[in-house]
Coordinates of C-alpha atoms in Angstrom, one line a residue:
M14 CA -29.5 -5.1 -13.0
Y15 CA -30.1 -2.9 -10.2
R16 CA -29.1 0.3 -11.6
R17 CA -30.8 -0.1 -14.9
Y18 CA -33.9 -1.3 -13.2
I19 CA -33.8 2.0 -10.6
Y20 CA -33.5 3.9 -14.1
I21 CA -36.5 2.6 -15.6
L22 CA -38.1 3.5 -12.8
Y23 CA -37.2 7.4 -12.3
S24 CA -37.7 7.5 -16.2
G25 CA -41.2 7.5 -15.6
L26 CA -41.6 4.1 -17.6
I27 CA -42.9 2.7 -14.2
P28 CA -44.6 4.4 -11.0
Y29 CA -41.8 4.9 -8.7
N30 CA -42.7 3.7 -5.0
H31 CA -40.9 2.1 -2.3
R32 CA -43.1 -1.1 -2.8
H33 CA -41.0 -2.1 -5.9
L34 CA -37.8 -1.3 -4.9
N35 CA -38.7 -3.6 -1.9
V36 CA -39.6 -6.6 -3.9
L37 CA -36.7 -6.5 -6.5
W38 CA -33.9 -6.2 -3.7
G39 CA -35.5 -9.2 -2.1
H40 CA -35.8 -11.2 -4.8
N41 CA -32.2 -10.7 -5.8
L42 CA -30.8 -11.4 -2.2
K43 CA -32.3 -15.2 -2.3
K44 CA -30.8 -15.6 -5.8
S45 CA -27.5 -15.0 -5.2
S46 CA -27.6 -16.5 -2.4
K47 CA -28.5 -19.8 -3.8
V48 CA -25.5 -19.2 -6.5
K49 CA -22.9 -19.2 -3.0
E50 CA -24.5 -22.2 -2.1
S51 CA -24.0 -24.1 -5.3
I52 CA -20.7 -23.4 -5.8
Q53 CA -19.3 -24.3 -2.1
K54 CA -21.2 -27.9 -3.0
K55 CA -18.9 -28.1 -5.9
R56 CA -16.2 -27.1 -3.7
E57 CA -16.3 -29.8 -1.1
R58 CA -16.5 -32.6 -3.7
I59 CA -13.8 -31.7 -5.4
L60 CA -11.6 -32.1 -2.0
N61 CA -13.3 -35.1 -1.2
R62 CA -12.6 -36.5 -4.5
Y63 CA -8.6 -35.9 -3.8
A64 CA -8.9 -36.9 -0.3
N65 CA -10.1 -40.7 -1.0
S66 CA -8.2 -41.3 -3.9
D67 CA -6.7 -44.9 -4.3
Q68 CA -3.3 -45.2 -6.1
D69 CA -2.4 -48.6 -5.5
G70 CA -2.6 -50.3 -8.6
I71 CA -1.1 -47.8 -11.1
E72 CA 2.0 -48.6 -13.2
V73 CA 4.1 -45.6 -14.5
I74 CA 5.6 -45.8 -18.1
P75 CA 8.1 -43.7 -18.5
A76 CA 8.6 -41.4 -21.3
R77 CA 11.9 -41.3 -23.7
P78 CA 14.8 -39.9 -21.8
E79 CA 15.3 -36.4 -23.6
E80 CA 18.3 -37.1 -26.3
N81 CA 21.6 -35.2 -26.1
I82 CA 22.9 -34.2 -29.8
F83 CA 26.2 -34.5 -28.1
T84 CA 26.0 -37.8 -26.7
T85 CA 23.3 -39.7 -28.3
E86 CA 25.0 -42.6 -30.4
R87 CA 22.2 -42.5 -33.6
S88 CA 23.6 -41.1 -36.3
Q89 CA 22.9 -37.7 -37.1
R90 CA 23.1 -36.2 -41.0
V91 CA 24.2 -32.1 -39.9
A92 CA 23.8 -29.3 -41.8
I93 CA 25.6 -26.7 -41.1
Y94 CA 24.4 -22.8 -41.7
A95 CA 26.8 -20.2 -42.0
R96 CA 26.5 -16.3 -42.8
V97 CA 28.5 -13.2 -43.1
S98 CA 26.3 -9.7 -43.6
T99 CA 29.0 -8.1 -46.4
D100 CA 32.2 -8.8 -48.6
G101 CA 34.2 -7.0 -46.8
V102 CA 37.8 -8.4 -46.0
N103 CA 37.2 -9.3 -42.2
Q104 CA 33.8 -10.5 -43.0
V105 CA 35.8 -13.2 -45.9
S106 CA 37.8 -14.1 -43.0
S107 CA 35.0 -14.4 -40.5
F108 CA 33.4 -16.7 -43.1
Q109 CA 36.1 -19.1 -43.6
L110 CA 36.7 -19.5 -39.7
Q111 CA 32.6 -20.3 -39.1
Q112 CA 33.4 -22.8 -41.9
Y113 CA 36.7 -24.8 -40.7
H114 CA 35.2 -24.5 -37.1
Y115 CA 32.1 -26.9 -38.0
K116 CA 34.0 -29.0 -40.3
D117 CA 36.3 -29.3 -37.3
M118 CA 33.1 -30.2 -34.7
I119 CA 31.7 -32.8 -37.2
S120 CA 34.8 -34.8 -37.6
K121 CA 35.4 -35.4 -33.9
R122 CA 32.0 -37.3 -33.9
D123 CA 31.4 -40.7 -35.2
N124 CA 28.1 -40.7 -35.6
W125 CA 27.5 -37.0 -37.5
E126 CA 27.7 -37.0 -41.2
L127 CA 28.2 -33.8 -43.2
V128 CA 25.5 -33.1 -45.5
D129 CA 26.9 -29.8 -47.2
I130 CA 27.7 -26.3 -45.3
Y131 CA 24.9 -24.0 -46.8
A132 CA 26.8 -20.4 -46.7
D133 CA 25.3 -17.2 -47.6
E134 CA 28.2 -14.4 -48.1
G135 CA 27.5 -10.7 -48.1
I136 CA 23.8 -10.8 -47.1
S137 CA 21.7 -9.5 -44.5
G138 CA 19.9 -11.8 -42.1
T139 CA 17.1 -9.4 -41.6
S140 CA 15.3 -11.1 -44.6
L141 CA 14.8 -14.1 -46.4
K142 CA 15.4 -12.5 -49.7
H143 CA 18.8 -13.5 -52.0
R144 CA 19.5 -16.1 -49.1
D145 CA 19.5 -18.7 -51.5
S146 CA 21.7 -21.3 -49.6
F147 CA 19.4 -20.8 -46.5
I148 CA 16.5 -21.0 -49.0
R149 CA 18.2 -24.1 -50.2
M150 CA 18.9 -25.5 -46.8
I151 CA 15.0 -25.6 -45.9
N152 CA 14.0 -27.3 -49.1
D153 CA 16.4 -29.9 -48.2
C154 CA 15.1 -30.6 -44.6
G155 CA 11.8 -30.9 -46.2
K156 CA 13.2 -33.6 -49.0
K157 CA 14.3 -35.6 -45.8
K158 CA 18.1 -35.1 -46.4
I159 CA 19.2 -33.6 -42.9
D160 CA 18.5 -34.4 -39.4
L161 CA 20.1 -31.7 -37.8
I162 CA 21.1 -28.0 -38.5
V163 CA 24.6 -26.4 -36.5
T164 CA 25.0 -22.4 -36.3
K165 CA 26.9 -20.3 -34.6
S166 CA 23.9 -18.0 -33.2
V167 CA 20.6 -17.1 -33.8
S168 CA 21.7 -13.7 -35.3
R169 CA 23.2 -15.9 -38.1
F170 CA 20.4 -17.9 -39.0
A171 CA 17.9 -15.3 -39.0
R172 CA 17.7 -11.2 -37.3
N173 CA 14.0 -10.9 -38.0
L174 CA 12.2 -12.5 -35.4
V175 CA 9.0 -13.8 -36.8
D176 CA 11.2 -15.9 -39.7
C177 CA 13.4 -17.1 -36.9
V178 CA 10.3 -18.3 -34.5
D179 CA 8.2 -19.7 -37.7
H180 CA 11.3 -21.8 -39.7
V181 CA 11.9 -23.5 -36.0
R182 CA 8.3 -24.2 -35.6
R183 CA 8.2 -25.5 -39.3
L184 CA 11.1 -27.6 -38.7
R185 CA 9.6 -29.2 -35.3
R186 CA 6.4 -30.4 -37.4
L187 CA 8.7 -32.4 -39.6
N188 CA 7.9 -36.1 -39.2
P189 CA 10.8 -36.8 -37.7
P190 CA 11.5 -33.4 -36.7
I191 CA 14.5 -31.2 -37.0
G192 CA 16.1 -29.5 -34.4
V193 CA 18.5 -26.6 -34.8
Y194 CA 21.6 -25.9 -32.4
F195 CA 22.4 -22.6 -31.7
E196 CA 25.9 -22.6 -30.8
E197 CA 26.9 -19.4 -28.7
D198 CA 23.3 -19.3 -27.4
N199 CA 23.4 -22.7 -26.0
I200 CA 19.5 -23.8 -27.7
Y201 CA 18.8 -26.5 -29.1
T202 CA 15.1 -26.1 -30.2
L203 CA 14.0 -30.1 -29.9
D204 CA 14.5 -29.1 -26.1
P205 CA 10.9 -28.5 -24.4
D206 CA 11.5 -25.5 -23.0
Y207 CA 13.5 -23.8 -26.2
E208 CA 10.5 -21.2 -27.2
T209 CA 10.9 -18.6 -24.3
K210 CA 14.9 -18.7 -24.7
L211 CA 14.7 -18.6 -28.2
S212 CA 12.0 -15.2 -28.4
I213 CA 14.2 -13.4 -26.2
V214 CA 17.7 -14.1 -27.7
A215 CA 15.9 -13.6 -31.5
T216 CA 14.1 -10.3 -30.2
M217 CA 17.8 -9.1 -29.0
A218 CA 19.1 -9.8 -32.4
Q219 CA 16.3 -8.0 -34.2
E220 CA 16.8 -5.2 -31.9
E221 CA 20.3 -5.3 -32.3
S222 CA 20.0 -5.0 -36.1
H223 CA 17.8 -2.2 -35.9
T224 CA 20.2 -0.3 -34.0
K225 CA 22.8 -0.5 -36.2
S226 CA 20.7 0.4 -39.1
K227 CA 19.7 3.6 -37.5
T228 CA 23.5 3.9 -36.6
M229 CA 24.6 3.0 -39.7
N230 CA 21.8 5.6 -41.3
K231 CA 23.0 8.5 -39.3
S232 CA 26.5 7.7 -40.2
I233 CA 26.6 7.8 -43.7
E234 CA 24.3 11.1 -42.9
W235 CA 27.6 12.3 -41.0
R236 CA 29.8 11.7 -44.2
F237 CA 27.3 13.3 -46.5
M238 CA 27.2 16.6 -44.2
K239 CA 31.2 16.6 -43.9
G240 CA 31.4 16.4 -48.2
I241 CA 32.4 12.6 -48.2
F242 CA 30.4 11.3 -50.7
L243 CA 29.5 7.1 -52.0
T244 CA 31.0 6.2 -55.5
P245 CA 29.6 3.4 -56.4
L246 CA 31.3 2.8 -59.7
L247 CA 29.5 4.3 -62.7
Y248 CA 29.5 3.5 -66.3
G249 CA 31.9 6.0 -67.8
Y250 CA 34.1 6.5 -65.0
D251 CA 36.6 3.9 -63.2
H252 CA 37.7 4.2 -59.5
D253 CA 41.3 5.2 -58.7
E254 CA 43.4 4.0 -55.6
D255 CA 41.2 6.1 -53.3
G256 CA 38.1 5.2 -54.8
N257 CA 37.7 8.3 -56.7
L258 CA 35.5 8.4 -60.1
V259 CA 38.4 9.3 -62.4
V260 CA 37.1 9.2 -66.8
N261 CA 37.3 6.3 -68.5
E262 CA 37.8 7.4 -72.2
E263 CA 36.2 5.2 -74.2
E264 CA 33.1 4.6 -72.1
A265 CA 32.8 8.3 -71.8
R266 CA 32.4 8.3 -76.0
V267 CA 29.6 6.5 -75.0
V268 CA 27.9 8.4 -72.7
S269 CA 28.6 11.9 -74.8
L270 CA 26.7 10.2 -77.7
I271 CA 23.9 9.0 -75.6
F272 CA 23.4 12.5 -74.3
F273 CA 24.1 14.4 -77.7
L274 CA 21.1 11.7 -79.6
F275 CA 18.6 12.9 -77.0
L276 CA 19.5 16.5 -77.7
Y277 CA 19.3 15.9 -81.3
G278 CA 15.6 13.9 -80.6
Y279 CA 16.1 10.7 -79.8
S280 CA 14.3 9.0 -77.8
C281 CA 15.5 6.5 -75.1
T282 CA 13.8 3.5 -76.9
E283 CA 15.4 5.1 -80.1
I284 CA 19.4 5.5 -78.8
A285 CA 18.9 1.7 -77.0
R286 CA 18.3 0.6 -80.6
V287 CA 21.5 2.5 -82.0
L288 CA 23.8 1.1 -79.6
T289 CA 22.9 -2.0 -79.7
G290 CA 23.2 -2.5 -83.5
M291 CA 26.7 -0.6 -82.6
K292 CA 27.6 -3.9 -80.7
I293 CA 28.8 -1.1 -77.8
P294 CA 29.2 -3.5 -74.4
N295 CA 27.3 -1.8 -71.6
Y296 CA 27.7 -1.8 -67.9
H297 CA 27.2 -5.6 -67.7
N298 CA 29.2 -6.5 -70.9
S299 CA 26.4 -7.1 -73.2
I300 CA 25.5 -5.6 -76.2
E301 CA 21.7 -5.3 -75.2
W302 CA 20.6 -2.3 -74.4
N303 CA 17.2 -1.5 -72.8
P304 CA 15.7 2.4 -73.0
T305 CA 15.4 1.7 -69.0
T306 CA 19.3 1.9 -68.6
I307 CA 19.1 4.7 -71.2
Y308 CA 17.0 6.9 -69.4
G309 CA 18.6 6.5 -65.9
M310 CA 22.0 7.4 -67.8
I311 CA 20.7 10.9 -69.1
K312 CA 19.0 11.4 -65.3
N313 CA 21.9 10.8 -63.7
E314 CA 23.9 14.3 -62.2
R315 CA 27.3 12.8 -61.7
Y316 CA 28.2 12.6 -65.0
C317 CA 28.0 16.5 -65.1
G318 CA 30.3 16.2 -62.1
D319 CA 27.9 16.6 -58.9
V320 CA 26.7 14.6 -56.7
L321 CA 23.3 13.8 -55.0
A322 CA 23.2 12.2 -51.8
H323 CA 20.3 10.2 -50.3
K324 CA 18.0 9.7 -53.3
T325 CA 16.4 6.9 -51.2
I326 CA 15.7 5.9 -48.2
T327 CA 15.0 2.3 -46.2
V328 CA 11.2 2.2 -45.1
D329 CA 11.6 -0.9 -43.6
Y330 CA 15.0 -2.3 -42.2
L331 CA 13.8 -5.9 -41.9
E332 CA 12.3 -6.4 -45.3
H333 CA 15.4 -3.6 -47.2
K334 CA 12.4 -1.8 -48.8
H335 CA 13.6 1.6 -50.4
K336 CA 11.5 4.4 -51.5
K337 CA 12.1 7.6 -53.5
N338 CA 13.2 10.1 -50.9
E339 CA 10.7 13.1 -51.9
G340 CA 11.5 15.4 -48.7
D341 CA 11.3 12.5 -46.0
A342 CA 14.9 12.8 -45.7
P343 CA 17.8 15.8 -46.0
Q344 CA 19.8 15.4 -49.3
Y345 CA 23.0 16.6 -49.8
Y346 CA 24.2 17.9 -52.9
K347 CA 27.7 19.2 -54.4
R348 CA 28.8 20.7 -57.1
D349 CA 31.7 19.7 -59.1
H350 CA 32.2 16.9 -57.0
H351 CA 34.4 15.2 -60.4
E352 CA 35.3 15.2 -63.5
A353 CA 32.7 15.8 -65.6
I354 CA 31.8 13.9 -69.1
I355 CA 28.8 16.0 -69.8
A356 CA 28.7 19.9 -69.9
R357 CA 26.6 21.3 -67.4
E358 CA 24.4 23.7 -70.0
D359 CA 23.8 20.4 -71.7
Y360 CA 22.9 18.3 -68.6
V361 CA 20.5 21.0 -67.6
T362 CA 18.9 21.1 -71.0
V363 CA 18.5 17.4 -71.4
Q364 CA 16.4 17.5 -67.8
V365 CA 14.2 20.0 -69.1
L366 CA 13.8 18.2 -72.4
I367 CA 12.9 14.9 -70.0
D368 CA 10.1 16.9 -68.5
I369 CA 8.2 18.4 -71.6
A370 CA 8.6 15.2 -73.5
R371 CA 6.0 13.6 -71.2
H372 CA 3.6 15.9 -73.0
G373 CA 4.7 14.9 -76.2
I374 CA 6.7 18.3 -76.9
V375 CA 10.3 17.2 -78.1
N376 CA 13.1 20.4 -78.7
I377 CA 11.4 23.1 -77.5
S378 CA 12.7 25.1 -74.8
P379 CA 9.3 25.8 -72.2
E380 CA 8.6 29.3 -72.6
L381 CA 5.8 32.0 -71.9
K382 CA 4.2 34.2 -74.0
A383 CA 2.4 37.6 -73.8
I384 CA -0.3 39.0 -76.0
G385 CA 1.7 42.5 -76.7
K386 CA -1.6 43.8 -78.8
G387 CA -5.4 44.0 -79.5
V388 CA -8.0 43.8 -76.4
L389 CA -6.1 40.6 -74.7
K390 CA -3.2 42.9 -74.6
G391 CA -1.6 41.8 -70.9
F392 CA -2.9 38.3 -71.3
V393 CA -0.2 35.2 -70.5
C394 CA -0.9 32.1 -72.6
I395 CA -0.6 29.5 -70.2
N396 CA 1.7 26.8 -70.8
P397 CA 0.5 23.2 -70.1
H398 CA 4.0 21.6 -70.5
W399 CA 6.0 23.2 -68.3
S400 CA 5.0 22.4 -64.9
K401 CA 8.0 24.5 -63.2
F402 CA 6.6 28.1 -64.3
N403 CA 4.8 29.8 -61.1
K404 CA 3.2 32.5 -59.9
D405 CA 5.8 35.1 -60.1
D406 CA 6.7 33.9 -63.6
Y407 CA 3.2 34.7 -65.1
I408 CA 3.2 38.0 -63.2
E409 CA 6.4 39.3 -64.3
A410 CA 5.6 37.8 -67.9
A411 CA 2.5 40.1 -67.9
K412 CA 4.5 43.1 -66.5
T413 CA 6.4 43.2 -69.2
I414 CA 3.5 44.2 -71.6
R415 CA 2.0 46.7 -68.9
N416 CA 0.3 47.1 -66.1
G417 CA -2.6 44.7 -66.4
F418 CA -5.5 44.4 -68.3
G419 CA -8.6 45.7 -66.5
V420 CA -6.3 47.7 -63.9
P421 CA -5.8 51.5 -65.2
E422 CA -4.9 53.9 -63.2
R423 CA -7.0 55.2 -60.4
I424 CA -10.0 57.8 -62.0
R425 CA -12.4 60.0 -60.0
V426 CA -15.7 59.6 -61.8
V427 CA -18.1 62.5 -61.3
A428 CA -21.2 63.3 -62.8
D429 CA -21.9 66.2 -65.0
E430 CA -24.8 68.7 -63.5
N431 CA -27.6 67.6 -65.5
D432 CA -26.9 63.8 -64.8
E433 CA -28.0 61.9 -61.9
D434 CA -25.4 61.2 -59.1
M435 CA -25.2 57.3 -59.0
S436 CA -22.5 56.5 -57.0
D437 CA -24.7 55.3 -54.5
C438 CA -25.9 52.9 -56.6
Q439 CA -25.1 49.0 -57.4
V440 CA -25.5 46.9 -60.5
V441 CA -26.6 44.2 -59.4
R442 CA -25.0 40.5 -59.6
G443 CA -26.3 38.1 -62.3
E444 CA -25.8 35.2 -59.8
F445 CA -28.1 37.0 -57.7
L446 CA -31.1 37.1 -60.1
G447 CA -30.5 34.6 -62.7
G448 CA -27.9 31.7 -61.3
R449 CA -24.8 31.0 -63.0
T450 CA -24.1 31.2 -66.9
P451 CA -24.0 28.2 -69.1
I452 CA -20.5 29.1 -69.7
T453 CA -18.3 27.9 -67.4
I454 CA -14.6 26.5 -66.6
T455 CA -14.2 24.0 -63.5
F456 CA -11.0 23.4 -61.7
K457 CA -10.9 20.0 -59.7
N458 CA -8.0 18.1 -58.4
N459 CA -5.9 18.3 -61.4
S460 CA -8.2 18.8 -64.1
V461 CA -10.0 21.4 -65.6
R462 CA -13.7 21.0 -67.8
F463 CA -15.4 23.6 -69.7
S464 CA -19.3 23.2 -69.9
V465 CA -20.8 21.9 -73.3
P466 CA -22.8 25.2 -74.0
A467 CA -19.1 26.4 -73.6
V468 CA -17.7 24.1 -76.1
K469 CA -19.9 24.7 -79.0
Y470 CA -19.9 28.4 -78.9
L471 CA -16.3 27.8 -80.0
D472 CA -15.9 25.9 -83.6
T473 CA -13.0 24.0 -82.5
Y474 CA -11.1 21.1 -80.6
N475 CA -7.7 23.2 -79.6
I476 CA -7.8 25.9 -77.9
E477 CA -5.3 28.2 -75.9
L478 CA -6.2 29.3 -72.1
L479 CA -4.7 32.6 -71.1
V480 CA -5.0 34.5 -68.1
E481 CA -4.1 38.1 -66.6
P482 CA -2.4 37.7 -63.5
L483 CA -2.7 41.6 -62.5
G484 CA -6.5 41.8 -62.8
G485 CA -7.6 37.9 -62.4
Y486 CA -9.2 37.1 -65.6
L487 CA -9.2 33.9 -68.0
A488 CA -9.7 34.2 -71.7
V489 CA -10.6 30.9 -74.3
R490 CA -9.3 31.2 -78.0
E491 CA -9.2 28.9 -81.0
A492 CA -5.6 26.8 -81.1
G493 CA -4.0 24.9 -84.3
P494 CA -3.6 21.6 -83.3
G495 CA 0.3 21.6 -83.5
E496 CA 0.7 24.8 -81.6
S497 CA 2.9 24.7 -78.9
H498 CA 0.5 26.1 -76.0
S499 CA -2.6 23.9 -77.4
I500 CA -5.0 22.2 -75.3
I501 CA -7.6 19.5 -76.6
W502 CA -10.8 20.8 -74.7
A503 CA -13.4 18.9 -77.0
M504 CA -14.0 15.3 -78.6
E505 CA -16.7 13.6 -80.4
K506 CA -19.3 11.3 -78.7
Q507 CA -22.3 9.5 -80.3
E508 CA -21.5 11.9 -83.3
K509 CA -21.9 15.2 -81.5
K510 CA -18.8 17.7 -80.2
T511 CA -18.7 17.8 -76.3
N512 CA -16.4 18.6 -73.3
K513 CA -13.5 16.8 -72.7
L514 CA -11.6 16.4 -69.2
I515 CA -7.9 18.3 -69.4
N516 CA -5.3 17.0 -67.7
A517 CA -4.0 20.1 -66.3
A518 CA -1.4 18.4 -63.7
G519 CA 1.2 20.9 -65.3
F520 CA -0.6 24.5 -64.6
I521 CA -3.4 24.0 -61.9
D522 CA -1.1 25.1 -59.0
T523 CA -0.2 28.2 -60.4
I524 CA -3.5 29.0 -61.1
Y525 CA -4.8 28.1 -57.8
D526 CA -1.5 30.3 -56.5
L527 CA -2.4 33.3 -58.6
F528 CA -5.8 33.2 -57.5
G529 CA -5.5 32.5 -53.8
W530 CA -7.7 29.4 -53.9
N531 CA -7.5 26.1 -51.4
R532 CA -6.3 23.3 -53.5
K533 CA -8.7 21.1 -51.7
L534 CA -11.8 22.9 -53.3
T535 CA -13.4 22.7 -56.3
Y536 CA -13.6 26.5 -57.9
R537 CA -16.5 27.4 -61.2
I538 CA -16.5 30.5 -62.7
N539 CA -19.1 31.8 -64.9
G540 CA -18.3 33.2 -68.2
T541 CA -19.5 35.2 -71.3
F542 CA -19.2 34.7 -74.5
L543 CA -18.3 37.5 -77.0
E544 CA -17.8 37.7 -80.5
K545 CA -17.2 40.8 -83.3
R546 CA -16.9 40.0 -87.0
K547 CA -14.6 36.8 -86.9
D548 CA -13.5 37.2 -83.8
K549 CA -14.7 35.0 -81.1
V550 CA -13.4 34.7 -77.4
L551 CA -15.1 33.2 -74.0
F552 CA -13.9 35.7 -71.1
F553 CA -13.7 34.5 -67.0
D554 CA -13.9 36.9 -64.2
V555 CA -12.3 35.6 -61.5
R556 CA -14.8 37.7 -59.7
H557 CA -17.8 36.0 -60.6
T558 CA -16.3 32.2 -59.0
E559 CA -18.4 29.7 -57.1
I560 CA -16.9 27.7 -54.7
L561 CA -18.1 24.0 -54.7
I562 CA -17.4 22.8 -51.3
P563 CA -18.0 18.9 -51.1
R564 CA -20.8 17.6 -48.3
H565 CA -18.3 16.3 -45.7
Y566 CA -17.0 19.7 -45.7
A567 CA -20.1 21.1 -44.6
R568 CA -20.8 20.4 -41.3
V569 CA -24.0 22.6 -41.0
R570 CA -26.1 19.5 -40.8
E571 CA -24.6 18.5 -38.0
V572 CA -25.2 21.8 -36.1
Y573 CA -28.1 23.2 -36.8
G574 CA -30.3 20.3 -38.5
V575 CA -30.3 21.7 -42.0
S576 CA -30.8 19.5 -44.6
I577 CA -28.1 19.7 -47.6
P578 CA -28.5 17.8 -50.6
A579 CA -26.5 15.6 -52.1
G580 CA -23.2 17.0 -53.8
S581 CA -21.5 19.9 -53.4
V582 CA -22.4 23.4 -51.6
V583 CA -22.2 26.2 -53.6
A584 CA -20.1 29.0 -51.9
Y585 CA -19.5 33.3 -52.6
K586 CA -16.5 34.9 -51.3
N587 CA -17.5 36.8 -48.1
E588 CA -17.1 40.2 -49.6
W589 CA -20.1 39.3 -51.4
G590 CA -22.8 39.9 -48.1
G591 CA -21.7 43.0 -47.8
S592 CA -23.3 44.0 -51.6
Y593 CA -25.3 43.4 -54.2
G594 CA -22.6 43.9 -56.8
D595 CA -20.1 46.6 -58.3
S596 CA -21.0 50.5 -58.2
Y597 CA -22.9 51.9 -61.0
Y598 CA -19.7 54.2 -62.1
G599 CA -17.1 51.0 -61.4
D600 CA -19.6 48.7 -63.6
R601 CA -19.7 51.2 -66.3
F602 CA -16.3 52.6 -66.2
L603 CA -14.0 49.8 -64.9
N604 CA -15.7 46.5 -66.1
P605 CA -13.2 44.7 -68.1
L606 CA -15.0 43.6 -71.0
N607 CA -16.0 47.9 -71.6
E608 CA -12.0 46.7 -73.4
F609 CA -13.8 44.5 -75.4
M610 CA -16.6 46.9 -76.4
N611 CA -15.2 50.2 -77.2
N612 CA -12.7 48.4 -79.2
D613 CA -13.3 47.9 -82.6
S614 CA -10.3 46.1 -83.7
W615 CA -10.0 43.0 -81.3
K616 CA -7.1 40.9 -82.9
I617 CA -8.0 37.9 -80.7
Q618 CA -5.4 35.5 -82.6
E619 CA -2.9 38.0 -82.3
K620 CA 0.7 35.8 -81.2
G621 CA 1.8 36.0 -78.4
V622 CA 6.0 37.3 -77.9
R623 CA 8.2 35.7 -75.6
A624 CA 7.9 37.2 -72.5
N625 CA 10.8 35.2 -70.7
E626 CA 14.2 34.4 -70.4
P627 CA 14.8 31.2 -72.5
I628 CA 15.5 28.3 -69.6
V629 CA 18.0 26.5 -71.7
T630 CA 19.3 26.9 -74.7
L631 CA 19.3 24.1 -77.8
R632 CA 22.0 23.1 -79.3
N633 CA 22.4 23.6 -83.0
R634 CA 21.3 20.9 -84.8
E635 CA 24.2 20.3 -87.5
E636 CA 26.8 20.8 -84.6
L637 CA 24.9 17.8 -82.6
M638 CA 24.9 15.5 -85.8
D639 CA 28.4 16.5 -86.5
E640 CA 29.7 15.6 -83.1
I641 CA 27.2 12.2 -83.2
K642 CA 29.3 11.5 -86.4
R643 CA 32.2 11.9 -84.7
L644 CA 31.9 10.1 -81.9
S645 CA 30.1 6.9 -83.4
A646 CA 33.8 7.3 -86.0
E647 CA 35.7 6.6 -82.6
I648 CA 33.7 4.2 -81.0
E649 CA 33.3 1.9 -83.8
E650 CA 37.3 2.5 -84.4
N651 CA 37.9 1.6 -80.8
S652 CA 35.6 -1.6 -81.0
G653 CA 37.6 -2.8 -84.4
R654 CA 40.8 -2.4 -82.3
R655 CA 39.4 -4.3 -79.4
E656 CA 38.1 -7.1 -81.7
A657 CA 42.0 -7.2 -83.5
D658 CA 43.6 -7.5 -80.0
G659 CA 41.4 -10.1 -78.9
N660 CA 42.2 -12.2 -82.6
D661 CA 45.9 -11.7 -81.8
D662 CA 45.6 -13.0 -78.1
G663 CA 43.9 -15.9 -79.9

């Protein structure tokens, strides 16, 4: 209060003088003295009340004595809860011993009646998931079937502090309340001072579980580092005496049939339908196959003899939540770990086909095509369906044709005797004069969008996007709807042709890498429409790229107080600051558009030629069909033999 008033005086709102301060100080001293006097009087009244109290005539009615669960004569309906966290041999022994121990405990007490032994075997105590017996016991408590729960320890009841305390409190709130007796911890939850002890012990149990989880994960990781991998049972394999995977010949035929059907062109849904029709038992001994099972099998590297460890990681040890390991923890890969069912070449081919099948492409080996003739010579057709082609792949593809479009050998330009030397002159950039052209291509996030005028210049709904990675140019030409590199860039809206957002997830990272762009920013390139006879093309020079920076990236307003409009801020590269454009001779002789102007035969629709080695070699379809027929016949024969053996046994 004082400081605030003094600040007002010094701030000039009230004329400063000593009289104001003296008045203020005296006023507050009087107020403080009155408050102290009032508090003192209240204290004296309270002390007098205790000193003059009269206890004569007061009768004390004693509380009900605390009940000892072992000495009380009241009958008790007792439930036993037992749990072991694994189903190993040692744990099975422990599990049985717990049950024998508590049955004996109850039989020695005449007033105890065993309701049931609620037992969860091979279940972790950090979560209630799959603890069916525990949940059934709690429900029986709500139905008033139980008076007392006895269990070995807090850690057997729950290793999760929140679950443990929460369920104990719920049981205490029932009418009549139900207590839990933790034998080893000597805690009875109907005792008045139980909660402090329970919280401490439950916290220790939870931390112990956390420590065990970390130790177990580290132990497993050390095993992987030593090449000792976990080998859970897998359809197509059995276990030998040492737990190693060995091929099950009968199931292996089914696995091979699944892979060959996929290589032939069948989808996972169609394969599941075929196997169900053949009445082939699956891993769960059911003849009903589903596409998810098929997909998991053709993605499993173990069928080609390899092992990948640490595919998933635990993100919550209490809830046992797992997620796909996407670089969060190290993984360990071992080639030729066990006998393969599927040849490695076939397995790799299947993985490639799975990737490109997401884009609706079937039985086509991913390829890069480069243009070898015409004005687009050196351009590489962007593959929109295969994200694993990178910057270097496109550069190498362009180099297979020539040293790059618009990047001729170094030349020296000299003016003729009668011509004026223009070497000191520059051709002003179009952006400085009239802004951007109506023809643009914009790259943002995982998408590409052309401007509406760009779409209207080419009378097509399907295009092919080409890149010249050595010089930094893009071109767009017409494409047929069935072509492998075709992209849909337009659609009908209200009976008019307009632009369509293109999903570019398969190639946009490569574009950003090629041009050295920042993945967080949006880039817009101004383009030109070129036409000669029947040839039409949109041409984009990456040198004319605008950077669209979101407002939250532009902090100019906060620093300089400059008003920034809504939306994005348009920016250009720093090198533009030192010039108006290209040099006069550079524009005339090195401008890539001269390639179009000086060439009579454009050959815009020249087909590209393969510019990369085949990623996979597709199997001959006739050979595949022969294998499919052979395997199907063998499987049917074995199935008939099994049915005959079953009838003989009957």
